[in-house]
PDB file of C-alpha atoms in Angstrom:
ATOM      1  CA  TYR I 718     155.072 173.630 -18.802  1.00  0.00           C
ATOM      2  CA  LEU I 719     155.743 174.861 -15.368  1.00  0.00           C
ATOM      3  CA  SER I 720     159.511 174.634 -16.116  1.00  0.00           C
ATOM      4  CA  CYS I 721     159.367 176.946 -19.050  1.00  0.00           C
ATOM      5  CA  ASP I 722     159.379 180.795 -18.693  1.00  0.00           C
ATOM      6  CA  VAL I 723     156.011 182.588 -18.946  1.00  0.00           C
ATOM      7  CA  PHE I 724     157.647 185.638 -20.848  1.00  0.00           C
ATOM      8  CA  GLU I 725     159.207 183.454 -23.314  1.00  0.00           C
ATOM      9  CA  ARG I 726     156.266 181.023 -23.926  1.00  0.00           C
ATOM     10  CA  LEU I 727     153.983 184.319 -24.193  1.00  0.00           C
ATOM     11  CA  ALA I 728     156.615 185.823 -26.768  1.00  0.00           C
ATOM     12  CA  VAL I 729     156.663 182.830 -29.178  1.00  0.00           C
ATOM     13  CA  ASN I 730     154.358 182.970 -32.259  1.00  0.00           C
ATOM     14  CA  LEU I 731     152.408 180.011 -32.555  1.00  0.00           C
ATOM     15  CA  PRO I 732     151.445 178.792 -36.263  1.00  0.00           C
ATOM     16  CA  ALA I 733     148.123 178.721 -37.630  1.00  0.00           C
ATOM     17  CA  ARG I 734     146.385 175.528 -36.331  1.00  0.00           C
ATOM     18  CA  ASP I 735     145.482 172.847 -38.772  1.00  0.00           C
ATOM     19  CA  SER I 736     142.481 170.846 -38.630  1.00  0.00           C
ATOM     20  CA  GLN I 737     144.694 167.569 -38.648  1.00  0.00           C
ATOM     21  CA  LYS I 738     146.879 168.754 -35.687  1.00  0.00           C
ATOM     22  CA  MET I 739     144.014 169.504 -33.668  1.00  0.00           C
ATOM     23  CA  ILE I 740     143.545 165.517 -33.079  1.00  0.00           C
ATOM     24  CA  GLU I 741     145.049 164.483 -30.000  1.00  0.00           C
ATOM     25  CA  PRO I 742     148.017 162.289 -30.655  1.00  0.00           C
ATOM     26  CA  GLU I 743     148.127 158.957 -29.201  1.00  0.00           C
ATOM     27  CA  PRO I 744     149.649 158.981 -25.515  1.00  0.00           C
ATOM     28  CA  SER I 745     153.094 157.771 -25.550  1.00  0.00           C
ATOM     29  CA  SER I 746     155.265 156.769 -22.569  1.00  0.00           C
ATOM     30  CA  GLU I 747     158.254 159.587 -23.390  1.00  0.00           C
ATOM     31  CA  ILE I 748     157.790 162.997 -22.430  1.00  0.00           C
ATOM     32  CA  VAL I 749     158.994 165.385 -24.732  1.00  0.00           C
ATOM     33  CA  PRO I 750     159.834 169.104 -23.716  1.00  0.00           C
ATOM     34  CA  GLN I 751     157.762 171.717 -25.683  1.00  0.00           C
ATOM     35  CA  THR I 752     159.636 175.042 -24.577  1.00  0.00           C
ATOM     36  CA  LYS I 753     162.868 175.474 -23.576  1.00  0.00           C
ATOM     37  CA  ALA I 754     164.385 176.891 -20.119  1.00  0.00           C
ATOM     38  CA  ALA I 755     165.133 180.373 -19.374  1.00  0.00           C
ATOM     39  CA  THR I 756     168.490 181.706 -19.800  1.00  0.00           C
ATOM     40  CA  PRO I 757     170.392 183.211 -16.881  1.00  0.00           C
ATOM     41  CA  ARG I 758     170.232 186.618 -18.858  1.00  0.00           C
ATOM     42  CA  GLN I 759     166.405 186.582 -19.216  1.00  0.00           C
ATOM     43  CA  VAL I 760     166.198 185.996 -15.613  1.00  0.00           C
ATOM     44  CA  GLU I 761     168.316 188.958 -14.559  1.00  0.00           C
ATOM     45  CA  ALA I 762     166.368 191.058 -16.784  1.00  0.00           C
ATOM     46  CA  PHE I 763     163.201 189.900 -15.588  1.00  0.00           C
ATOM     47  CA  LEU I 764     164.465 190.699 -11.842  1.00  0.00           C
ATOM     48  CA  ALA I 765     165.822 194.229 -13.018  1.00  0.00           C
ATOM     49  CA  ARG I 766     162.006 195.236 -14.368  1.00  0.00           C
ATOM     50  CA  GLN I 767     160.487 193.993 -11.453  1.00  0.00           C
ATOM     51  CA  LYS I 768     163.042 196.106  -9.218  1.00  0.00           C
ATOM     52  CA  ALA I 769     162.510 199.045 -11.335  1.00  0.00           C
ATOM     53  CA  CYS I 770     158.479 198.745 -10.865  1.00  0.00           C
ATOM     54  CA  ASP I 771     158.814 198.191  -7.004  1.00  0.00           C
ATOM     55  CA  ALA I 772     160.977 201.703  -7.200  1.00  0.00           C
ATOM     56  CA  LYS I 773     158.505 203.557  -9.293  1.00  0.00           C
ATOM     57  CA  ARG I 774     155.482 202.223  -7.316  1.00  0.00           C
ATOM     58  CA  GLU I 775     157.653 203.141  -4.057  1.00  0.00           C
ATOM     59  CA  LYS I 776     158.629 206.696  -5.280  1.00  0.00           C
ATOM     60  CA  LYS I 777     154.940 207.379  -6.116  1.00  0.00           C
ATOM     61  CA  VAL I 778     153.608 206.359  -2.800  1.00  0.00           C
ATOM     62  CA  ASN I 779     156.192 208.946  -1.185  1.00  0.00           C
ATOM     63  CA  ARG I 780     155.042 211.581  -3.589  1.00  0.00           C
ATOM     64  CA  VAL I 781     151.278 211.187  -2.780  1.00  0.00           C
ATOM     65  CA  ALA I 782     152.104 210.838   0.951  1.00  0.00           C
ATOM     66  CA  ASP I 783     154.285 213.969   1.017  1.00  0.00           C
ATOM     67  CA  GLU I 784     151.078 215.701  -0.764  1.00  0.00           C
ATOM     68  CA  LEU I 785     148.695 214.404   1.662  1.00  0.00           C
ATOM     69  CA  LYS I 786     150.482 215.303   4.856  1.00  0.00           C
ATOM     70  CA  PRO I 787     149.248 218.322   6.628  1.00  0.00           C
ATOM     71  CA  SER I 788     151.247 221.367   6.815  1.00  0.00           C
ATOM     72  CA  PHE I 789     150.344 222.762  10.089  1.00  0.00           C
ATOM     73  CA  GLN I 790     152.972 221.943  12.960  1.00  0.00           C
ATOM     74  CA  PRO I 791     151.595 222.955  16.085  1.00  0.00           C
ATOM     75  CA  SER I 792     153.671 224.603  18.825  1.00  0.00           C
ATOM     76  CA  VAL I 793     153.461 223.178  22.408  1.00  0.00           C
ATOM     77  CA  LYS I 794     154.143 225.657  25.055  1.00  0.00           C
ATOM     78  CA  GLY I 795     155.167 224.621  28.144  1.00  0.00           C
ATOM     79  CA  ARG I 796     158.083 224.185  31.037  1.00  0.00           C
ATOM     80  CA  LYS I 797     160.796 222.818  29.843  1.00  0.00           C
ATOM     81  CA  SER I 798     162.508 220.224  32.100  1.00  0.00           C
ATOM     82  CA  SER I 799     166.285 220.265  32.605  1.00  0.00           C
ATOM     83  CA  GLY I 800     166.337 216.405  31.815  1.00  0.00           C
ATOM     84  CA  GLY I 801     164.348 213.302  32.180  1.00  0.00           C
ATOM     85  CA  ASP I 802     160.706 213.281  32.484  1.00  0.00           C
ATOM     86  CA  GLY I 803     158.674 216.541  33.440  1.00  0.00           C
ATOM     87  CA  PHE I 804     155.771 214.714  35.304  1.00  0.00           C
ATOM     88  CA  MET I 805     158.482 212.676  37.526  1.00  0.00           C
ATOM     89  CA  GLU I 806     160.126 215.746  38.131  1.00  0.00           C
ATOM     90  CA  ARG I 807     156.989 217.703  39.454  1.00  0.00           C
ATOM     91  CA  LEU I 808     156.176 214.784  41.521  1.00  0.00           C
ATOM     92  CA  ALA I 809     159.482 214.887  42.989  1.00  0.00           C
ATOM     93  CA  VAL I 810     159.151 218.708  43.990  1.00  0.00           C
ATOM     94  CA  ALA I 811     155.786 218.210  45.554  1.00  0.00           C
ATOM     95  CA  ALA I 812     157.322 215.524  47.614  1.00  0.00           C
ATOM     96  CA  ARG I 813     160.297 217.650  48.794  1.00  0.00           C
ATOM     97  CA  ARG I 814     157.717 220.646  49.438  1.00  0.00           C
ATOM     98  CA  ARG I 815     155.545 218.531  51.676  1.00  0.00           C
ATOM     99  CA  GLU I 816     158.494 217.097  53.703  1.00  0.00           C
ATOM    100  CA  ARG I 817     159.523 220.616  54.144  1.00  0.00           C
ATOM    101  CA  ARG I 818     156.262 221.775  55.471  1.00  0.00           C
ATOM    102  CA  GLU I 819     156.109 218.685  57.797  1.00  0.00           C
ATOM    103  CA  LEU I 820     159.628 219.574  59.171  1.00  0.00           C
ATOM    104  CA  GLU I 821     158.620 223.134  59.954  1.00  0.00           C
ATOM    105  CA  ALA I 822     155.161 222.242  61.686  1.00  0.00           C
ATOM    106  CA  ALA I 823     157.441 219.815  63.605  1.00  0.00           C
ATOM    107  CA  GLU I 824     159.865 222.627  64.529  1.00  0.00           C
ATOM    108  CA  ARG I 825     157.031 225.163  65.627  1.00  0.00           C
ATOM    109  CA  GLY I 826     155.282 222.261  67.731  1.00  0.00           C
ATOM    110  CA  ALA I 827     158.721 221.626  69.730  1.00  0.00           C
ATOM    111  CA  ARG I 828     159.370 225.520  70.362  1.00  0.00           C
ATOM    112  CA  GLY I 829     155.544 226.327  71.388  1.00  0.00           C
ATOM    113  CA  GLY I 830     152.929 228.528  70.324  1.00  0.00           C
ATOM    114  CA  ASP I 831     154.594 231.480  71.518  1.00  0.00           C
ATOM    115  CA  GLU I 832     155.384 232.643  67.892  1.00  0.00           C
ATOM    116  CA  GLU I 833     151.698 232.163  67.134  1.00  0.00           C
ATOM    117  CA  ASN I 834     150.686 234.419  69.649  1.00  0.00           C
ATOM    118  CA  LEU I 835     152.791 237.191  68.766  1.00  0.00           C
ATOM    119  CA  GLU I 836     150.638 237.595  65.677  1.00  0.00           C
ATOM    120  CA  CYS I 837     147.266 238.225  67.731  1.00  0.00           C
ATOM    121  CA  THR I 838     147.776 241.822  68.517  1.00  0.00           C
ATOM    122  CA  PHE I 839     143.874 242.637  69.008  1.00  0.00           C
ATOM    123  CA  THR I 840     142.741 243.450  72.561  1.00  0.00           C
ATOM    124  CA  PRO I 841     139.083 244.221  73.157  1.00  0.00           C
ATOM    125  CA  GLU I 842     137.960 247.172  75.015  1.00  0.00           C
ATOM    126  CA  ILE I 843     135.839 245.898  77.965  1.00  0.00           C
ATOM    127  CA  SER I 844     133.866 248.991  79.916  1.00  0.00           C
ATOM    128  CA  LYS I 845     133.556 249.248  83.646  1.00  0.00           C
ATOM    129  CA  ARG I 846     129.889 248.688  83.614  1.00  0.00           C
ATOM    130  CA  ALA I 847     130.394 245.248  81.808  1.00  0.00           C
ATOM    131  CA  LYS I 848     133.320 244.367  84.536  1.00  0.00           C
ATOM    132  CA  ALA I 849     130.907 245.128  87.589  1.00  0.00           C
ATOM    133  CA  VAL I 850     127.744 243.303  86.101  1.00  0.00           C
ATOM    134  CA  GLU I 851     128.373 239.515  86.633  1.00  0.00           C
ATOM    135  CA  ARG I 852     126.546 237.778  83.805  1.00  0.00           C
ATOM    136  CA  PRO I 853     126.659 234.847  82.167  1.00  0.00           C
ATOM    137  CA  ARG I 854     128.255 234.601  78.620  1.00  0.00           C
ATOM    138  CA  ARG I 855     125.561 234.273  75.663  1.00  0.00           C
ATOM    139  CA  SER I 856     126.204 231.142  73.436  1.00  0.00           C
ATOM    140  CA  CYS I 857     126.723 231.223  69.666  1.00  0.00           C
ATOM    141  CA  ALA I 858     122.920 230.312  69.172  1.00  0.00           C
ATOM    142  CA  GLU I 859     121.813 233.267  71.591  1.00  0.00           C
ATOM    143  CA  LEU I 860     124.150 235.887  69.558  1.00  0.00           C
ATOM    144  CA  SER I 861     123.095 234.478  66.125  1.00  0.00           C
ATOM    145  CA  ALA I 862     119.179 234.834  67.416  1.00  0.00           C
ATOM    146  CA  GLY I 863     119.774 238.446  68.803  1.00  0.00           C
ATOM    147  CA  ASP I 864     121.891 239.639  65.557  1.00  0.00           C
ATOM    148  CA  ALA I 865     118.777 238.226  63.646  1.00  0.00           C
ATOM    149  CA  LEU I 866     116.209 240.146  65.515  1.00  0.00           C
ATOM    150  CA  ARG I 867     118.153 243.112  65.709  1.00  0.00           C
ATOM    151  CA  LYS I 868     118.697 243.003  61.891  1.00  0.00           C
ATOM    152  CA  GLU I 869     114.929 242.298  61.229  1.00  0.00           C
ATOM    153  CA  THR I 870     113.758 245.454  63.416  1.00  0.00           C
ATOM    154  CA  THR I 871     116.241 247.456  61.571  1.00  0.00           C
ATOM    155  CA  ARG I 872     114.793 246.734  58.322  1.00  0.00           C
ATOM    156  CA  ARG I 873     111.005 247.247  59.599  1.00  0.00           C
ATOM    157  CA  LEU I 874     112.058 250.650  61.136  1.00  0.00           C
ATOM    158  CA  LEU I 875     113.673 251.354  57.770  1.00  0.00           C
ATOM    159  CA  MET I 876     110.423 250.200  56.036  1.00  0.00           C
ATOM    160  CA  LEU I 877     108.156 252.476  58.135  1.00  0.00           C
ATOM    161  CA  ARG I 878     110.289 255.699  57.820  1.00  0.00           C
ATOM    162  CA  ARG I 879     110.283 255.192  53.898  1.00  0.00           C
ATOM    163  CA  GLU I 880     106.329 254.619  54.064  1.00  0.00           C
ATOM    164  CA  ARG I 881     106.111 257.682  56.385  1.00  0.00           C
ATOM    165  CA  GLU I 882     108.428 259.790  53.544  1.00  0.00           C
ATOM    166  CA  GLU I 883     106.048 258.321  50.619  1.00  0.00           C
ATOM    167  CA  ARG I 884     102.884 259.384  52.506  1.00  0.00           C
ATOM    168  CA  ALA I 885     104.241 262.815  53.063  1.00  0.00           C
ATOM    169  CA  LYS I 886     104.932 263.536  49.447  1.00  0.00           C
ATOM    170  CA  HIS I 887     101.047 262.279  48.841  1.00  0.00           C
ATOM    171  CA  ASN I 888      99.087 264.737  50.777  1.00  0.00           C
ATOM    172  CA  PHE I 889      95.874 264.520  48.553  1.00  0.00           C
ATOM    173  CA  GLN I 890      92.729 264.344  50.511  1.00  0.00           C
ATOM    174  CA  PRO I 891      89.608 263.436  48.378  1.00  0.00           C
ATOM    175  CA  LYS I 892      86.051 264.756  50.183  1.00  0.00           C
ATOM    176  CA  PHE I 893      83.447 262.016  49.419  1.00  0.00           C
ATOM    177  CA  ALA I 894      79.857 263.832  49.060  1.00  0.00           C
ATOM    178  CA  THR I 895      77.155 261.800  50.390  1.00  0.00           C
ATOM    179  CA  SER I 896      73.513 262.588  49.128  1.00  0.00           C
ATOM    180  CA  THR I 897      70.166 261.205  51.081  1.00  0.00           C
ATOM    181  CA  THR I 898      68.000 262.501  48.262  1.00  0.00           C
ATOM    182  CA  VAL I 899      68.822 259.591  45.951  1.00  0.00           C
ATOM    183  CA  GLU I 900      65.918 256.813  45.712  1.00  0.00           C
ATOM    184  CA  SER I 901      66.703 253.045  44.690  1.00  0.00           C
ATOM    185  CA  LYS I 902      64.944 251.993  41.021  1.00  0.00           C
ATOM    186  CA  LEU I 903      64.000 248.810  42.625  1.00  0.00           C
ATOM    187  CA  LYS I 904      62.629 250.250  45.877  1.00  0.00           C
ATOM    188  CA  ILE I 905      63.159 246.931  47.563  1.00  0.00           C
ATOM    189  CA  SER I 906      63.669 248.129  51.286  1.00  0.00           C
ATOM    190  CA  SER I 907      60.881 251.000  50.809  1.00  0.00           C
ATOM    191  CA  ASP I 908      58.179 249.195  49.110  1.00  0.00           C
ATOM    192  CA  PRO I 909      58.762 245.418  48.671  1.00  0.00           C
ATOM    193  CA  THR I 910      55.406 244.741  48.189  1.00  0.00           C
ATOM    194  CA  THR I 911      54.808 246.101  44.770  1.00  0.00           C
ATOM    195  CA  TYR I 912      57.791 245.246  43.500  1.00  0.00           C
ATOM    196  CA  LEU I 913      56.341 242.433  41.034  1.00  0.00           C
ATOM    197  CA  GLU I 914      53.849 244.994  40.142  1.00  0.00           C
ATOM    198  CA  ARG I 915      56.319 247.235  39.062  1.00  0.00           C
ATOM    199  CA  LEU I 916      58.384 244.783  37.033  1.00  0.00           C
ATOM    200  CA  LYS I 917      54.969 243.973  35.098  1.00  0.00           C
ATOM    201  CA  GLU I 918      54.238 247.486  34.248  1.00  0.00           C
ATOM    202  CA  ASP I 919      58.023 248.094  32.976  1.00  0.00           C
ATOM    203  CA  ALA I 920      57.813 245.030  30.804  1.00  0.00           C
ATOM    204  CA  ASP I 921      54.244 246.086  29.534  1.00  0.00           C
ATOM    205  CA  ARG I 922      55.496 249.840  29.120  1.00  0.00           C
ATOM    206  CA  ARG I 923      58.551 248.063  26.967  1.00  0.00           C
ATOM    207  CA  GLU I 924      56.380 245.879  24.958  1.00  0.00           C
ATOM    208  CA  ALA I 925      54.218 248.984  23.815  1.00  0.00           C
ATOM    209  CA  ALA I 926      57.120 250.680  22.739  1.00  0.00           C
ATOM    210  CA  LEU I 927      58.041 247.940  20.751  1.00  0.00           C
ATOM    211  CA  GLN I 928      54.766 247.486  19.145  1.00  0.00           C
ATOM    212  CA  ALA I 929      54.783 251.226  18.294  1.00  0.00           C
ATOM    213  CA  LYS I 930      58.193 250.778  16.543  1.00  0.00           C
ATOM    214  CA  ARG I 931      56.844 247.793  14.834  1.00  0.00           C
ATOM    215  CA  ASP I 932      53.589 249.659  13.470  1.00  0.00           C
ATOM    216  CA  GLU I 933      55.590 252.468  12.248  1.00  0.00           C
ATOM    217  CA  THR I 934      58.022 250.322  10.532  1.00  0.00           C
ATOM    218  CA  GLY I 935      55.080 248.411   9.037  1.00  0.00           C
ATOM    219  CA  ASP I 936      53.470 251.746   7.791  1.00  0.00           C
ATOM    220  CA  ASP I 937      56.510 252.886   6.115  1.00  0.00           C
ATOM    221  CA  GLU I 938      56.895 249.665   4.159  1.00  0.00           C
ATOM    222  CA  ASP I 939      53.328 249.512   3.182  1.00  0.00           C
ATOM    223  CA  ALA I 940      54.002 253.210   1.752  1.00  0.00           C
ATOM    224  CA  GLU I 941      56.668 251.862  -0.648  1.00  0.00           C
ATOM    225  CA  LEU I 942      54.057 249.483  -1.817  1.00  0.00           C
ATOM    226  CA  THR I 943      52.694 251.626  -4.917  1.00  0.00           C
ATOM    227  CA  PHE I 944      51.607 248.763  -7.159  1.00  0.00           C
ATOM    228  CA  GLN I 945      48.200 248.800  -8.323  1.00  0.00           C
ATOM    229  CA  PRO I 946      46.559 245.743 -10.361  1.00  0.00           C
ATOM    230  CA  LYS I 947      43.857 246.320 -13.064  1.00  0.00           C
ATOM    231  CA  LEU I 948      41.169 243.905 -12.564  1.00  0.00           C
ATOM    232  CA  THR I 949      38.669 242.900 -15.224  1.00  0.00           C
ATOM    233  CA  LYS I 950      34.954 241.620 -14.488  1.00  0.00           C
ATOM    234  CA  CYS I 951      34.667 237.919 -14.459  1.00  0.00           C
ATOM    235  CA  PRO I 952      31.973 236.542 -16.867  1.00  0.00           C
ATOM    236  CA  ALA I 953      28.864 235.501 -15.555  1.00  0.00           C
ATOM    237  CA  TYR I 954      28.890 231.921 -16.311  1.00  0.00           C
ATOM    238  CA  VAL I 955      32.281 231.376 -14.612  1.00  0.00           C
ATOM    239  CA  THR I 956      30.756 233.247 -11.730  1.00  0.00           C
ATOM    240  CA  ARG I 957      27.765 230.722 -11.597  1.00  0.00           C
ATOM    241  CA  ILE I 958      29.974 227.699 -12.088  1.00  0.00           C
ATOM    242  CA  ALA I 959      32.226 228.938  -9.043  1.00  0.00           C
ATOM    243  CA  ARG I 960      28.772 229.556  -6.967  1.00  0.00           C
ATOM    244  CA  GLY I 961      27.431 226.313  -7.899  1.00  0.00           C
ATOM    245  CA  LEU I 962      31.190 224.332  -6.714  1.00  0.00           C
ATOM    246  CA  ALA I 963      30.883 226.552  -3.631  1.00  0.00           C
ATOM    247  CA  LEU I 964      27.374 225.037  -2.662  1.00  0.00           C
ATOM    248  CA  THR I 965      28.384 221.725  -3.587  1.00  0.00           C
ATOM    249  CA  GLY I 966      31.481 221.623  -1.490  1.00  0.00           C
ATOM    250  CA  ARG I 967      29.363 222.781   1.723  1.00  0.00           C
ATOM    251  CA  SER I 968      27.038 220.111   1.151  1.00  0.00           C
ATOM    252  CA  THR I 969      29.226 216.895   0.760  1.00  0.00           C
ATOM    253  CA  LYS I 970      31.360 215.919   3.897  1.00  0.00           C
ATOM    254  CA  LYS I 971      34.529 214.302   3.786  1.00  0.00           C
ATOM    255  CA  VAL I 972      34.248 210.615   5.057  1.00  0.00           C
ATOM    256  CA  GLU I 973      37.180 210.038   7.253  1.00  0.00           C
ATOM    257  CA  ALA I 974      39.116 206.799   6.996  1.00  0.00           C
ATOM    258  CA  PRO I 975      39.048 204.606  10.428  1.00  0.00           C
ATOM    259  CA  ALA I 976      41.757 204.715  12.607  1.00  0.00           C
ATOM    260  CA  LYS I 977      44.279 202.159  12.904  1.00  0.00           C
ATOM    261  CA  PRO I 978      44.473 200.014  16.134  1.00  0.00           C
ATOM    262  CA  ASP I 979      47.316 200.697  18.674  1.00  0.00           C
ATOM    263  CA  PHE I 980      47.812 197.144  19.669  1.00  0.00           C
ATOM    264  CA  ARG I 981      49.117 194.354  17.366  1.00  0.00           C
ATOM    265  CA  PHE I 982      48.260 190.516  17.499  1.00  0.00           C
TER     266      PHE I 982
END
């Protein structure tokens, strides 16, 4: 079965199966080949088809890769080196510059500091009074403290000058009138003994004003009540019954129920 070509095996049209042939034959010692081996021409045709399929697949893969490939090509700008790696060239140039600076420093140290002194052309002018007075020089801390104190003094002087100028612009001077005829309403200092009585009088006066206001409001409300019902005379027997019930109620007394004890057993 394995020695037979798969394409040849699938291309053979098998006849209809018979019920008698479906019965398995008895096993025999001899092996009879059911199919024939593929010819060299068939093998070459199969390999040619496989090669054509591979070429078609590779062509499709290349086409898809070309479609998905980005079209943007960035341009990198930088210093172009004459040859070799740019980073290594920069390291070499830095090393040569460092060696040159070290050589120049060594030459200046050998010749002395005369060339450096030629650049210092500032000469301070010292007055005769400063030369005559012999006093110790101030330290850096004293100079810093003096400068800070002078700066603070100048700032305060400028602030005072500005305040004086602002005050000169606003020359308004109000006049306060003092009156001695005004008397306190509570009179705590002049008449402290009658303070509570005066408070009570004020409360009574306020309550009387409120009561007068309430009476006036009540009269106005009563004036609006204009309904006057018509009363008919009650019959004589109803009057007698009412009088008898009133007399009976006065004579009878209600029997009060005994109170419950407050304690429990």
